Amino acid sequence: MKVAVIMGSDSDFPILKPATELLKDFGIELDVIVASAHRTPDKVREYVLNAQKEGIDAFIVAAGAAAHLAGVVASFTVAPVIGVPINATPMNGMDALLSTVQMPSGIPVATMAVNGAKNAAIFAAEIFAVKDENIRKKLTEYREKMKADVAKKSERVKAQL
Ligand code: RP5
């Protein structure tokens, strides 16, 4: 299973980095590129049209401001596209959220929260887990670890009383 992570600018990478790490933890291969719907539309088109040949099964696409990148990617493929709106302007990500989520009927983008890159990685893993036993096991372990972490947090709060 392989995911393409496409971001509009290298300034988005600090938000995407934890998602790339999570994908690796889940044993999912990835390719990462910077390409912009507005600044390099030809590069976006060419990359997405070649993606199937390159073994890409799903896309995680992040952009800020007037964030048309995920929608444009979705227009060139029938593979799942998971959008991550980035907080990159004085509008605190609301601009990117609406630009990413409000797709016209027929071309969906599964849109995460503003800066919600880790959930994008988890959602990609959940798509693959339908058919991949190993990824399903890793997701279950991830949930168990979260449960244990919440228990620890609870203990830490109690210790401060
Ligand atoms: C968007 O504009 C990018 O995805 C980024 O979030 C934002 C700012 O880009 P830079 O000016 O930092 O390259 O297209």
Tab-separated table of C-alpha atoms and ligand atoms in Angstrom:
chain	number	residue	atom	x	y	z
A	1	MET	CA	0.000	0.000	0.000
A	2	LYS	CA	1.365	3.411	-0.934
A	3	VAL	CA	0.229	6.964	-0.185
A	4	ALA	CA	1.222	10.136	-1.991
A	5	VAL	CA	1.540	13.109	0.346
A	6	ILE	CA	1.237	16.305	-1.664
A	7	MET	CA	1.676	19.714	-0.052
A	8	GLY	CA	1.287	23.169	-1.550
A	9	SER	CA	4.522	24.492	-0.085
A	10	ASP	CA	7.447	23.403	2.055
A	11	SER	CA	6.013	25.754	4.696
A	12	ASP	CA	3.263	23.110	5.170
A	13	PHE	CA	5.769	20.364	5.985
A	14	PRO	CA	6.035	20.903	9.771
A	15	ILE	CA	2.314	20.057	9.972
A	16	LEU	CA	2.675	17.058	7.626
A	17	LYS	CA	5.805	15.562	9.209
A	18	PRO	CA	3.995	13.720	12.055
A	19	ALA	CA	1.624	12.229	9.459
A	20	THR	CA	4.527	10.894	7.387
A	21	GLU	CA	5.983	9.327	10.540
A	22	LEU	CA	2.669	7.727	11.399
A	23	LEU	CA	2.321	6.288	7.888
A	24	LYS	CA	5.768	4.707	8.245
A	25	ASP	CA	4.807	3.313	11.684
A	26	PHE	CA	1.770	1.684	10.053
A	27	GLY	CA	4.061	0.116	7.434
A	28	ILE	CA	2.622	2.220	4.603
A	29	GLU	CA	4.945	3.275	1.809
A	30	LEU	CA	4.873	6.940	0.854
A	31	ASP	CA	5.989	9.435	-1.708
A	32	VAL	CA	6.134	13.098	-0.706
A	33	ILE	CA	6.111	16.068	-3.067
A	34	VAL	CA	5.587	19.828	-3.031
A	35	ALA	CA	3.304	20.920	-5.862
A	36	SER	CA	0.854	23.783	-6.032
A	37	ALA	CA	-2.549	23.983	-7.715
A	38	HIS	CA	-1.859	27.630	-8.550
A	39	ARG	CA	1.922	27.911	-8.900
A	40	THR	CA	2.613	24.568	-10.646
A	41	PRO	CA	-0.699	23.243	-12.009
A	42	ASP	CA	1.053	21.219	-14.753
A	43	LYS	CA	3.198	19.428	-12.173
A	44	VAL	CA	0.107	18.508	-10.135
A	45	ARG	CA	-1.693	17.145	-13.179
A	46	GLU	CA	1.274	15.123	-14.419
A	47	TYR	CA	2.009	13.675	-10.977
A	48	VAL	CA	-1.559	12.563	-10.339
A	49	LEU	CA	-2.054	11.131	-13.836
A	50	ASN	CA	1.138	9.030	-13.377
A	51	ALA	CA	0.330	8.008	-9.816
A	52	GLN	CA	-1.500	4.779	-10.599
A	53	LYS	CA	1.520	3.556	-12.581
A	54	GLU	CA	3.715	4.442	-9.606
A	55	GLY	CA	1.571	2.273	-7.324
A	56	ILE	CA	-0.127	5.101	-5.415
A	57	ASP	CA	-3.346	3.885	-3.757
A	58	ALA	CA	-4.465	7.078	-1.985
A	59	PHE	CA	-3.533	10.746	-1.631
A	60	ILE	CA	-3.096	12.981	1.393
A	61	VAL	CA	-3.192	16.557	0.144
A	62	ALA	CA	-2.444	19.598	2.293
A	63	ALA	CA	-2.615	23.273	1.432
A	64	GLY	CA	-3.305	26.604	3.065
A	65	ALA	CA	-5.001	29.859	1.975
A	66	ALA	CA	-7.265	29.401	-1.101
A	67	ALA	CA	-6.590	25.677	-0.852
A	68	HIS	CA	-7.698	24.206	-4.170
A	69	LEU	CA	-4.975	21.572	-4.287
A	70	ALA	CA	-6.912	18.611	-2.852
A	71	GLY	CA	-9.880	19.296	-5.119
A	72	VAL	CA	-7.670	19.562	-8.182
A	73	VAL	CA	-5.922	16.299	-7.277
A	74	ALA	CA	-9.331	14.642	-6.841
A	75	SER	CA	-10.375	15.863	-10.283
A	76	PHE	CA	-7.589	13.787	-11.881
A	77	THR	CA	-8.074	10.484	-10.027
A	78	VAL	CA	-10.699	8.088	-8.687
A	79	ALA	CA	-8.347	7.054	-5.844
A	80	PRO	CA	-9.329	8.357	-2.365
A	81	VAL	CA	-8.171	11.920	-1.664
A	82	ILE	CA	-7.834	13.011	1.966
A	83	GLY	CA	-7.575	16.779	2.376
A	84	VAL	CA	-5.767	18.630	5.151
A	85	PRO	CA	-6.534	22.348	5.319
A	86	ILE	CA	-3.517	24.240	6.665
A	87	ASN	CA	-3.608	27.304	8.890
A	88	ALA	CA	-1.383	29.599	6.825
A	89	THR	CA	-3.031	33.033	6.812
A	90	PRO	CA	-4.648	35.549	9.191
A	91	MET	CA	-7.904	33.598	8.627
A	92	ASN	CA	-6.526	30.798	10.830
A	93	GLY	CA	-7.277	28.018	8.347
A	94	MET	CA	-10.972	28.814	7.824
A	95	ASP	CA	-10.141	29.834	4.230
A	96	ALA	CA	-8.350	26.529	3.571
A	97	LEU	CA	-11.042	24.509	5.361
A	98	LEU	CA	-13.870	25.831	3.216
A	99	SER	CA	-11.809	25.653	0.012
A	100	THR	CA	-11.011	22.007	0.718
A	101	VAL	CA	-14.283	20.710	2.125
A	102	GLN	CA	-16.855	22.405	-0.106
A	103	MET	CA	-16.371	20.194	-3.141
A	104	PRO	CA	-19.004	20.009	-5.855
A	105	SER	CA	-21.109	16.850	-5.959
A	106	GLY	CA	-19.285	14.024	-7.739
A	107	ILE	CA	-15.691	14.858	-6.762
A	108	PRO	CA	-15.252	14.182	-3.037
A	109	VAL	CA	-12.356	15.162	-0.813
A	110	ALA	CA	-12.400	13.527	2.638
A	111	THR	CA	-11.525	16.640	4.599
A	112	MET	CA	-9.808	16.508	8.002
A	113	ALA	CA	-9.699	19.260	10.623
A	114	VAL	CA	-7.504	22.327	10.104
A	115	ASN	CA	-3.903	21.073	10.537
A	116	GLY	CA	-5.353	17.568	11.135
A	117	ALA	CA	-2.550	15.758	9.342
A	118	LYS	CA	-2.237	12.846	11.772
A	119	ASN	CA	-5.898	11.984	11.286
A	120	ALA	CA	-5.259	11.956	7.531
A	121	ALA	CA	-2.603	9.281	8.037
A	122	ILE	CA	-4.907	7.284	10.313
A	123	PHE	CA	-7.791	7.591	7.859
A	124	ALA	CA	-5.585	6.361	4.993
A	125	ALA	CA	-4.577	3.410	7.179
A	126	GLU	CA	-8.252	2.709	7.916
A	127	ILE	CA	-9.008	2.590	4.177
A	128	PHE	CA	-6.159	0.105	3.635
A	129	ALA	CA	-7.097	-1.905	6.749
A	130	VAL	CA	-10.298	-3.054	5.027
A	131	LYS	CA	-8.099	-5.483	3.078
A	132	ASP	CA	-4.792	-5.480	4.972
A	133	GLU	CA	-4.634	-7.509	8.182
A	134	ASN	CA	-1.244	-6.052	9.263
A	135	ILE	CA	-2.435	-2.471	9.036
A	136	ARG	CA	-5.625	-3.387	10.924
A	137	LYS	CA	-3.467	-4.857	13.700
A	138	LYS	CA	-1.302	-1.714	13.840
A	139	LEU	CA	-4.391	0.523	14.040
A	140	THR	CA	-5.756	-1.569	16.903
A	141	GLU	CA	-2.420	-1.291	18.734
A	142	TYR	CA	-2.443	2.482	18.153
A	143	ARG	CA	-5.892	2.700	19.788
A	144	GLU	CA	-4.710	0.590	22.728
A	145	LYS	CA	-1.716	2.891	23.218
A	146	MET	CA	-4.006	5.941	23.199
A	147	LYS	CA	-6.163	4.282	25.855
A	148	ALA	CA	-3.114	3.650	28.030
A	149	ASP	CA	-1.964	7.257	27.513
A	150	VAL	CA	-5.350	8.605	28.669
A	151	ALA	CA	-5.100	6.459	31.814
A	152	LYS	CA	-1.645	7.939	32.501
A	153	LYS	CA	-2.980	11.474	31.961
A	154	SER	CA	-5.754	10.780	34.427
A	155	GLU	CA	-3.200	9.644	37.011
A	156	ARG	CA	-1.103	12.770	36.394
A	157	VAL	CA	-4.125	15.030	36.974
A	158	LYS	CA	-5.109	13.147	40.144
A	159	ALA	CA	-1.545	13.457	41.455
A	160	GLN	CA	-1.881	17.257	41.318
A	161	LEU	CA	-4.908	17.365	43.663
B	1	RP5	C1	-0.461	27.518	-0.007
B	1	RP5	O1	-0.055	28.772	0.430
B	1	RP5	C2	0.526	26.564	0.603
B	1	RP5	O2	-0.068	25.289	0.737
B	1	RP5	C3	0.848	27.190	1.924
B	1	RP5	O3	0.002	26.702	2.958
B	1	RP5	C4	0.542	28.661	1.700
B	1	RP5	C5	1.750	29.548	1.780
B	1	RP5	O4	2.736	29.081	0.886
B	1	RP5	P1	4.194	29.763	0.864
B	1	RP5	O5	3.974	31.194	0.507
B	1	RP5	O6	4.762	29.558	2.249
B	1	RP5	O7	4.983	29.017	-0.179
B	1	RP5	O8	-0.467	27.411	-1.393
